[in-house]
Structure formats: C-alpha cells, structure tokens
XYZ file of C-alpha atoms in Angstrom:
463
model
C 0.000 0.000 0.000
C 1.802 3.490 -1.069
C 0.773 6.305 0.949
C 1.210 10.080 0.115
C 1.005 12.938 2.719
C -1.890 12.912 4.893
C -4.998 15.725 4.560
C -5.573 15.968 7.680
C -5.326 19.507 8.074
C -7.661 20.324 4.890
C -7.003 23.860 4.755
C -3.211 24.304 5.190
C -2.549 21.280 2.398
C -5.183 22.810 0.228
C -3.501 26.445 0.675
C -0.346 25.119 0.147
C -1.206 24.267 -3.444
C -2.758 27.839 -3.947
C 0.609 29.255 -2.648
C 2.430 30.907 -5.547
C 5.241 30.728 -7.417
C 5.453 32.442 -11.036
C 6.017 29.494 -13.754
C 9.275 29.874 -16.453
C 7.091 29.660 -19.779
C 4.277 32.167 -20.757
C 1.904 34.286 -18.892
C -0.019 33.275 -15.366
C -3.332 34.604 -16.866
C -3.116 32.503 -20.712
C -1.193 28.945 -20.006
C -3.281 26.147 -19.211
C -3.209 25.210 -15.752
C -1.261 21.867 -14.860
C -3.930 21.268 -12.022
C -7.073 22.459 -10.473
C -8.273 23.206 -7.507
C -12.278 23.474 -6.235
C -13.359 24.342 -3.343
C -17.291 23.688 -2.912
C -19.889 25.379 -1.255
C -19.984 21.940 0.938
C -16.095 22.889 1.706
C -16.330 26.436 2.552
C -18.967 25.567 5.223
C -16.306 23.025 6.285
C -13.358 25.978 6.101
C -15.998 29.140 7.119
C -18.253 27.444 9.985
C -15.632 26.335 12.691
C -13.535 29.405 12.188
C -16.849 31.475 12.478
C -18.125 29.755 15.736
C -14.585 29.914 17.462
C -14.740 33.495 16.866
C -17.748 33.806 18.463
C -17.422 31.568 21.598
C -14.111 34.106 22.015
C -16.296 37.385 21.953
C -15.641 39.540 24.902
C -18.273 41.569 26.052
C -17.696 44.497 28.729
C -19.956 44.642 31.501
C -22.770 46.527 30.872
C -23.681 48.990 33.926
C -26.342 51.385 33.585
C -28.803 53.662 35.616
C -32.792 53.897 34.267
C -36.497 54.072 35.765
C -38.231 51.631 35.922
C -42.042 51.447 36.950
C -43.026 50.490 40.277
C -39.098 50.587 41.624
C -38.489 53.630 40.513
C -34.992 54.761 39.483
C -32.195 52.313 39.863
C -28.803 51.118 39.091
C -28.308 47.778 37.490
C -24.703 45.282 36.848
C -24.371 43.147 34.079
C -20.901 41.137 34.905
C -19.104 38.085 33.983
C -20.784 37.929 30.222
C -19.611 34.555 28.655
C -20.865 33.019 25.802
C -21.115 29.122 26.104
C -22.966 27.895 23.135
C -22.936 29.069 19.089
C -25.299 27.975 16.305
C -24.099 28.228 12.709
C -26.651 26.952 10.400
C -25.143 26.652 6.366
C -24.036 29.486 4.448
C -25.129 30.785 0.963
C -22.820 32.033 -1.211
C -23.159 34.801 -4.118
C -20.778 35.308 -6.875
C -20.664 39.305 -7.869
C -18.313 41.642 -9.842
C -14.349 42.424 -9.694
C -13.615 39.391 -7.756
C -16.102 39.612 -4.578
C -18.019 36.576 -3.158
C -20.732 37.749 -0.713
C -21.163 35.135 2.089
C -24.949 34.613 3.573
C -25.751 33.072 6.660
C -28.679 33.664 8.553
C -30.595 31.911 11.627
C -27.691 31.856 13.847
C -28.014 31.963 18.023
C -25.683 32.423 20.557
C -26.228 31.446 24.350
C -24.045 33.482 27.076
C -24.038 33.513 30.899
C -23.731 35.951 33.315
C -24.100 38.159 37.122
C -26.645 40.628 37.423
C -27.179 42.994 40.879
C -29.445 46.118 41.183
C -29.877 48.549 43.835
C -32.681 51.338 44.108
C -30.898 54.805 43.887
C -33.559 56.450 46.425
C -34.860 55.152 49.895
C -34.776 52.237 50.821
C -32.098 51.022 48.357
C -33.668 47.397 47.769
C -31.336 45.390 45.804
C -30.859 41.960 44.902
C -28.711 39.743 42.640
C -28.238 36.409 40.778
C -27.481 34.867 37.770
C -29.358 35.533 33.757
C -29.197 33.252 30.691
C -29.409 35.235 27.619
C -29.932 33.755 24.217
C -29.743 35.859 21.007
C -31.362 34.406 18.205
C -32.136 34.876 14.751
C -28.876 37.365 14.068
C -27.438 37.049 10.305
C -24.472 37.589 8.714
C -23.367 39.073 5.502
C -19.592 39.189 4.918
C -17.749 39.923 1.245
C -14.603 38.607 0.799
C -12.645 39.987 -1.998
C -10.517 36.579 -3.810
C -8.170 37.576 -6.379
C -4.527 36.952 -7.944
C -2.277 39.514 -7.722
C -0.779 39.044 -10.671
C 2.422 37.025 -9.867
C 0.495 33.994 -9.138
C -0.531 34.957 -5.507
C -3.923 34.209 -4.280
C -4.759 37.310 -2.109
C -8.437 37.136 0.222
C -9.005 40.104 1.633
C -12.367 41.187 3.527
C -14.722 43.653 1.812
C -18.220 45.200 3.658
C -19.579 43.053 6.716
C -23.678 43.736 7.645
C -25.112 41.746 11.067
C -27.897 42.014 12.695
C -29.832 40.046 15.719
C -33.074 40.163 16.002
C -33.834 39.026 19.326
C -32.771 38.019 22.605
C -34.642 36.461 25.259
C -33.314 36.857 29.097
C -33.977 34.335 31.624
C -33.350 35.195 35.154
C -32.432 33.063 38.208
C -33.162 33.960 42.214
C -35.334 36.613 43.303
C -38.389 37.889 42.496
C -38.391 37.289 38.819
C -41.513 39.612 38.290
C -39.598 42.518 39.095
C -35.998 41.410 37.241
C -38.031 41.417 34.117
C -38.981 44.622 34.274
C -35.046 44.960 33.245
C -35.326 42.878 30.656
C -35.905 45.670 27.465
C -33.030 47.457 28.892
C -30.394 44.591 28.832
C -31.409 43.331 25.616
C -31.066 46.626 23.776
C -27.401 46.473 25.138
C -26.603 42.703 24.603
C -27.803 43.739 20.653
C -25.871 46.910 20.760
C -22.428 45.152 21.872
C -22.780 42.050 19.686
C -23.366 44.452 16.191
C -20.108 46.486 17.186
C -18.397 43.063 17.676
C -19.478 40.596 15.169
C -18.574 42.167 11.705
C -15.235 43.463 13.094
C -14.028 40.088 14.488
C -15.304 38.345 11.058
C -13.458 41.133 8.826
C -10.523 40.829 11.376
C -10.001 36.944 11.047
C -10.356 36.869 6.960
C -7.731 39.629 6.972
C -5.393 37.906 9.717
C -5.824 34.748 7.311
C -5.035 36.825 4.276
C -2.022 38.389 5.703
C -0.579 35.069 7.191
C -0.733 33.688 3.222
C 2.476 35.140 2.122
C 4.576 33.803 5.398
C 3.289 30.438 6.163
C 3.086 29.426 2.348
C 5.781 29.171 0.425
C 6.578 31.176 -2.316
C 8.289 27.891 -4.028
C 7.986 24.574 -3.366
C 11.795 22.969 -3.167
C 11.164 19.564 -3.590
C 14.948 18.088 -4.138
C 17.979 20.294 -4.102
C 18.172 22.487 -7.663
C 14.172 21.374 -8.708
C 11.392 23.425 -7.497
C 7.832 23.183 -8.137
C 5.667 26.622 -9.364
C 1.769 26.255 -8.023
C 1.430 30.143 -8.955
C -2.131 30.337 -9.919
C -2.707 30.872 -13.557
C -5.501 33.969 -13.710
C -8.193 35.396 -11.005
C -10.421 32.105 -9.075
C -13.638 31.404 -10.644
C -16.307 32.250 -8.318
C -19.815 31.088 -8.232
C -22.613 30.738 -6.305
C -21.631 26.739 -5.333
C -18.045 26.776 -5.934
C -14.664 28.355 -5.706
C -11.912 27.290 -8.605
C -8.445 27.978 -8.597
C -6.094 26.866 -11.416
C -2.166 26.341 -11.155
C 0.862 26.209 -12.924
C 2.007 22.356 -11.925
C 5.565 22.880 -13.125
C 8.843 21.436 -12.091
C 11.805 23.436 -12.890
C 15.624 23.925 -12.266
C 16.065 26.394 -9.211
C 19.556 27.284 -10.887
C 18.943 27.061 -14.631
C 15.938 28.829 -16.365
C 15.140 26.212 -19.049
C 11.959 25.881 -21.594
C 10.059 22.636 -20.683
C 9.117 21.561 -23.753
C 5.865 19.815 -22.384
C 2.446 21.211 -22.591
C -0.915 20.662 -19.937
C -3.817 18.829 -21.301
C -7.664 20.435 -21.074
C -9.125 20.219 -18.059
C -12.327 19.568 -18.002
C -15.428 22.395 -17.264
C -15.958 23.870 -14.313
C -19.404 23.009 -14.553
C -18.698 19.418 -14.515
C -18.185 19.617 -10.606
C -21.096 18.427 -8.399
C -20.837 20.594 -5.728
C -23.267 18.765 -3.290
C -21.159 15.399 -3.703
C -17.516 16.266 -2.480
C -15.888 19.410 0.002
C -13.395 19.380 -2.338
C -12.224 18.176 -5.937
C -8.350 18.498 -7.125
C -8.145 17.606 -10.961
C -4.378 16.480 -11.568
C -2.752 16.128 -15.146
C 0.058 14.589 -15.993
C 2.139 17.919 -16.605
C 3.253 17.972 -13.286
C 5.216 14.553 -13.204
C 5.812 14.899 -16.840
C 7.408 18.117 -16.167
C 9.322 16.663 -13.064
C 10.480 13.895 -14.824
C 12.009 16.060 -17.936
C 14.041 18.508 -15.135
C 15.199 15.443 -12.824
C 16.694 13.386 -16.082
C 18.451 16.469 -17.347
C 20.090 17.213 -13.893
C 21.119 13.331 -14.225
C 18.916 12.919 -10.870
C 17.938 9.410 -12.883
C 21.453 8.536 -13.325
C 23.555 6.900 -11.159
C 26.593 4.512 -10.946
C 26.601 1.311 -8.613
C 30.126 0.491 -7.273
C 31.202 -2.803 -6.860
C 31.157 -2.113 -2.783
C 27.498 -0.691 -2.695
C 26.120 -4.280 -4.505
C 23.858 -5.579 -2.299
C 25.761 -9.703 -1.538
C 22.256 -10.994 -2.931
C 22.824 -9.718 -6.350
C 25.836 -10.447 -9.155
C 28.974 -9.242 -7.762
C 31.175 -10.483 -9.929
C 31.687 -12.210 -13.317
C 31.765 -15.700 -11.263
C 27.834 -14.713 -10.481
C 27.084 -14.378 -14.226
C 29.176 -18.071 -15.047
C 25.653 -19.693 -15.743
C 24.115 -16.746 -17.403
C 27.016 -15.324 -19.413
C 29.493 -17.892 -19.894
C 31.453 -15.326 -22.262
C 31.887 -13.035 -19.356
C 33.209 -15.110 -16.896
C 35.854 -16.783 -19.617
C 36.883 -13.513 -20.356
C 36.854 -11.966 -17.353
C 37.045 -14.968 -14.523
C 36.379 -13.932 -10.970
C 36.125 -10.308 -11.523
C 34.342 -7.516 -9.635
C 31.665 -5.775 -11.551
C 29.644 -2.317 -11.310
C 26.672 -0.834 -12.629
C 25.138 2.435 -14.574
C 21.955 3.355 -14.819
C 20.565 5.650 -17.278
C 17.301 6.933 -18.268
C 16.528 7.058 -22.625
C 14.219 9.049 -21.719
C 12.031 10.549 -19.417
C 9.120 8.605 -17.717
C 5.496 9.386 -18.900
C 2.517 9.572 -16.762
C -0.878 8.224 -17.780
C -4.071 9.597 -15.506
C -7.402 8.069 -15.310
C -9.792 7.891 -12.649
C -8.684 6.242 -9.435
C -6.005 5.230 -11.747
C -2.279 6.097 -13.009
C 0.260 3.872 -15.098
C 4.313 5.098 -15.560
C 5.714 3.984 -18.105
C 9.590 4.315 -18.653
C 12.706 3.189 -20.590
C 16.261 2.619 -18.691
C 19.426 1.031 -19.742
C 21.933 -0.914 -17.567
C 25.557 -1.398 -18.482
C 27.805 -4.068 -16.655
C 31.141 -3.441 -16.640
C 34.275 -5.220 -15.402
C 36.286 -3.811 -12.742
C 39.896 -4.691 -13.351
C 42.787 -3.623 -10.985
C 45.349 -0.068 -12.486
C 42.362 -0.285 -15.211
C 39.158 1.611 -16.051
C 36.130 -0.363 -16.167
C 35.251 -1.761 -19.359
C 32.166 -2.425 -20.620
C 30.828 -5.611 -21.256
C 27.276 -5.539 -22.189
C 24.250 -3.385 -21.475
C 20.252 -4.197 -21.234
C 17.469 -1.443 -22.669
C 14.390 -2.407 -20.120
C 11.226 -1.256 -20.974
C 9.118 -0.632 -17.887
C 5.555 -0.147 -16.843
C 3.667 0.057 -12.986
C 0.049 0.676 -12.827
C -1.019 2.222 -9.680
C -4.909 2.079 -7.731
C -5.549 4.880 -5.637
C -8.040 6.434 -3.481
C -8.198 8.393 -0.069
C -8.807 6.363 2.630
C -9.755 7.120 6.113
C -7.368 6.091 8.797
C -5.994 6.462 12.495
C -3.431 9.571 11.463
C -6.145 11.094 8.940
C -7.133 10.844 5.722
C -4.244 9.464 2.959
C -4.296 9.003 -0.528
C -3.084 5.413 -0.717
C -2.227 3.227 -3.488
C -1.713 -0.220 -4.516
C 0.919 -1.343 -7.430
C -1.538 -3.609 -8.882
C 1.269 -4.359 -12.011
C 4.737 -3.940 -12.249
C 5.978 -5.241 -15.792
C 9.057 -5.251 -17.088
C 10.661 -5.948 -20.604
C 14.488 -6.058 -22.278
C 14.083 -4.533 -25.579
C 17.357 -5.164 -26.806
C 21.288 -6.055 -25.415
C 24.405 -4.766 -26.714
C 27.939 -6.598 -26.036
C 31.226 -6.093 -26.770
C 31.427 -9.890 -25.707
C 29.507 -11.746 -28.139
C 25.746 -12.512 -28.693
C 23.833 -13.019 -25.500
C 20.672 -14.491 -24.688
C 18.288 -12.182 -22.776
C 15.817 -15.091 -21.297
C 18.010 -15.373 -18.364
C 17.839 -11.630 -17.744
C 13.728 -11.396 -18.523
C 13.447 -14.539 -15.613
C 15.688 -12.171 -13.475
C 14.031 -9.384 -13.489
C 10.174 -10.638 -13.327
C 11.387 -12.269 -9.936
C 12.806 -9.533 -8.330
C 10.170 -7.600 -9.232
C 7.027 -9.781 -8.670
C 8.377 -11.602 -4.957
C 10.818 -8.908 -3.858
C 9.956 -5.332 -5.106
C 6.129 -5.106 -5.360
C 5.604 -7.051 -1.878
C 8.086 -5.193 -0.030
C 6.754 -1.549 -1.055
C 3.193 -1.887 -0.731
C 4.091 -4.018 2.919
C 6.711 -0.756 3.704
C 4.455 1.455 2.636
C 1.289 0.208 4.940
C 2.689 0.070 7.850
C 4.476 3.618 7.913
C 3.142 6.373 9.283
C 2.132 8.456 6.003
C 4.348 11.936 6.985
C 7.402 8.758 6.609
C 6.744 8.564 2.885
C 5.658 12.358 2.354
C-alpha cells in the first residue's frame, strides 16, 4: 500500500497548493493550468463554519452597567458582569458570486447562548437590591460578509475582507433567584445592550479573522515549493479564481523546474475539463491532476542526471551479481573472459518517464538502460554488455480514512518489465536469463516489499 502525505489539516494542504510561485514559460493569466483546484460550497462551510463559531465563543463583552427608571421601583442602578458566551449555532451558508472578484457570504438563523451576574440597587430610599445569575440567548442574528478573492498578478492568491452587515433580532433573558416579576422589568433594557455590543463586535471580528488569514498567506506558504535540491515546483495560480454561487476554482501552474537554470520545458498541460462538470453537493473538495506535473518533473530530474547513477562494486547488495563468477551460468562469455572479476553498474534513463491519468487510476511507463562493466585492478572499467528495459507500474488509488487522517493510498496492482534489446562487446547473448531475473525480483521482492513498507508507515514517513 503506497501512501502520500496525509490531509488531515484540509485547509493548510489545500492552501499550500494555492501558494504561488510564477512558472518559467508564458503568462499566469493565458497557459493552461497543470492542475485544479475546487473548493465547494460543501467545503467552505467546512473551512468558514468552525472558524466562524470559534470566533464567536471568544467574543468579549464588557460589563454593561447602567442607571434607568423603571415602573413600580423607581430609578435604579443595574450590573451586568461576567458575560460569557457558552454555546454558538451556525446553520449553512449561501454564497453569491458578484463583480471584480467579490463573493458575498450569507448566513442567517444563527443563536448564541451566554451567561452571566446581574445585581441592582434602588438609587432612592430604601435602596432594595438583589442579585443572581441571567441566561441570555440571542437568536435569529445574520451575517453578511464579502470577501474579496483575487490573484495579484504574480500567481498569488490574495483574500481580503470587503463590507460586513449583522444584525440580531432578538434576545430572550432568563433570570435566576429573586423575584423574577420585578428582574423582568429589566429585561428591554439589557437586551437593547446585549444587541448593541454584539453588532459592534461581530462584523469586526469576522473582517478581522479573513484579513489575519489573508495576511498570514504570504509567510506560512511558500513562495516555491523545493522539492529536491536544484528542482522546485511553481503552483502560482494561472488567472483570477472562478467564483460562483456553489463553488470556488483555482487553477495552477504544476511545473517542475531547475532552481539554478531557467530552461523551456518543452511539455504542454492537457484540457481540463469544465468547471461546470463539478457536483458541488457530492464532495468538500475536488483536485483535478494532469500529468504535466510529473511529466514536467520527470524532464528537469533526467536532465540534472537525478535518474542517473553509478553502482560500485562495494554498494552491490551480496544478494545480487557481484562479480563475473555470479554471471558463469548466465554469461558464460563473461566469466571466460573476465574470470572472478568484480563488476559495477550504470543506470541511465533514454528518456524521461510518462505519466498516464485516469480515474482512481495512473500507469508510468519508462525506458532505462543498464551497463555491466568489469572492474579490473590499475584499469578503467570496461564495458561488457548493457540491457534497454522497458518498464511499466500501474497504480490504484483512493483516499482512505485512517488512524493519522485521511491518505491518498495506493496499490501497485502491475509492475511489468521488458528487455528490448542487449548490446555486447562480448559476443551474442541471450536475454531469457535476464527477462526470468528481473520478473522475480520484481514480482516476490519489489512489489511485496513496497506496498508491505508502505502500509505500515506512518504516512508523513513517505511524504
């Protein structure tokens, strides 16, 4: 089972990928995007509720002390202490695409319980006071915040808050201890301040935590992505989001590149398909991948000879063919011209691996060479022979649900591989010894042991 980074943390991974970075070929606002991001309306209630309803359970609200007639008492002087707000309702939002980037977020219907002291005390003879404890509930407020979600135009998403209306519409007041009859007399008075504290507070802790979020964007998100010393990845997005009244769609760049040389990847993205196609009552959120991205990382890792390597005589593992006394019964030639030898190994790509997407699905297919050569003492290896293999893995995925999160995992479900042709300096040789090889190692040995490696690691291991 291969396992990718976990999504745990929904928002952070999914910001990460609408982090910028300007891409090396064309403009941000023409190229076709080498992925796609979409954010539902199912996913912004996901994103907007909990950071909405902390923000509320955090309200502070002064005490409220004020002086008023009241019938029957007559003038008096009333405490409102200790406010705390214990309980928040957030019903879904509605959402409402408009003009020059804005998205106007609805919600309406939400309450909000709080706690608190109350004392009085008559002003005049004979100063009767009291004092307990009051639930108040407001009820029916609404909310309408718009949130202005653009690019800058170097591939940065910038969300910045726009106008914020709230209003409640009612509170009800519940007293405890005393002579209730009387408290409630109180009861227009506190609720005109409860309203009057909550519409100063609402909209500017809403505006304040989109903007906080905004500003954090440029320092907790990368501006590139360094995946392996020299490559980067560029997830600039590529022209303003596409907003709509059920969605939110970002598209990105998706390229690999050289960090130290600016090079032309000669690859291009395929079409994505419509926004429209999205069902945005299905899924929070929908990432369409091509096969630009590992197409692209795959061109800039084989020309920095990342897929290139030597393999010393010293760094064989003992289970494979040391020397040209392992290869007797397989090349005969070798061994009788080279008899208990050392050998070493390159490796060398022809050409860059492909990627093929398909739904829950992905096959690589690749071409390699390996050259033996013979290590001889005061002498530079020579070469004896090399094998062109032909290679192609087919991969299942899907995210899965587990103890650490949720992972996309995957399953090598075929792992085929094929010599194409051998050249030697030694004589023919025949390659059915090297097919038998090969399909071993990789059916009982290399398929088993990643999928087994990969399921029992934690999933930040293999990230």
């Amino acid at each position: 089972m291969l396992k990718m980074k976990p999504i745990s943390s929904w928002l952070t991974a999914l910001l990460l990928l609408t982090s910028a970075m300007p891409g090396s070929s064309g403009s941000l606002f023409s190229q076709e995007p080498g992925f796609r991001v979409t954010f539902t309306k199912k996913g912004l209630d996901y994103v907007f509720g909990p950071v909405l309803r902390d923000g509320l359970l955090q309200l502070s609200i002064p005490d409220i002390q004020e002086e008023n007639k009241v019938k029957v008492v007559g003038k008096v002087k009333y405490y409102l202490t200790e406010i705390t707000v214990g309980d928040v309702g957030v019903p879904s939002t509605s959402l409402e695409a408009r003009d020059d980037q804005l998205m106007r977020i609805h919600i309406s219907g939400m309450s909000l319980a709080m706690h608190a002291k109350w004392k009085y005390k008559q002003k005049s003879w004979p100063k009767i006071g009291d004092d307990g404890t009051v639930d108040l509930k407001a009820k029916d407020m609404s909310l309408s915040q718009t949130v202005s979600v653009r690019n800058d135009g170097s591939g940065r998403l910038v969300v910045l808050a726009a106008d914020c209306s709230f209003d409640v519409r009612k509170i009800s007041v519940k007293f405890h201890g005393g002579a209730s009859w009387l408290y409630n007399l109180f009861t227009s008075f506190i609720e005109g301040k409860i309203k009057d504290h909550l519409r100063s507070q609402v909209c500017k802790m809403v505006t304040g935590k989109i903007n906080e979020f905004g500003k954090e964007l440029p320092t907790t998100l990368p501006v590139s992505i360094q995946v392996s010393d020299g490559v980067e990845v560029s997830c600039a997005i590529l022209g303003d989001p596409v907003l709509s009244s059920s969605y939110l769609l970002t598209n990105h760049d998706g390229e690999f590149m050289s960090a130290e040389h600016s090079q032309e990847v000669p690859i291009s993205p395929a079409s994505l398909p419509a926004a429209s196609s999205v069902d945005p009552t299905s899924k929070m959120v929908f990432i369409w991948l091509t096969s630009y991205t590992f197409d692209t990382a795959a061109y800039i890792y084989k020309g920095a000879a990342y897929m290139d390597y030597s393999i010393k005589n010293e760094e064989v593992p003992n289970v494979l063919l040391k020397t040209t006394a392992d290869y007797k019964s397989i090349v005969p030639e070798l061994y009788r011209r080279f008899p208990n030898k050392d050998v070493e190994y390159i490796m060398e790509t022809k050409q860059p691996p492909s990627l093929l997407l398909s739904r829950g699905q992905a096959r690589i297919v690749g071409e390699a060479e390996a050259s033996i050569l013979v290590v001889e003492s005061g002498v530079t290896p020579q070469l004896a022979f090399s094998l062109t293999v032909s290679v192609q893995c087919d991969v299942e995925f899907e995210i899965q649900t587990r103890s650490s999160g949720q992972v996309i995992a995957g399953d090598i479900t075929s792992f085929t591989t094929e010599i194409s042709n051998i050249d030697s300096v030694i004589g023919e040789i025949d390659p059915t010894p090297f097919q038998e090889l090969l399909h071993t190692m990789v059916q009982f040995m290399a398929i088993p042991h990643i999928n087994q490696t990969a399921s029992r690691s934690d999933p930040q291991d293999l990230a």
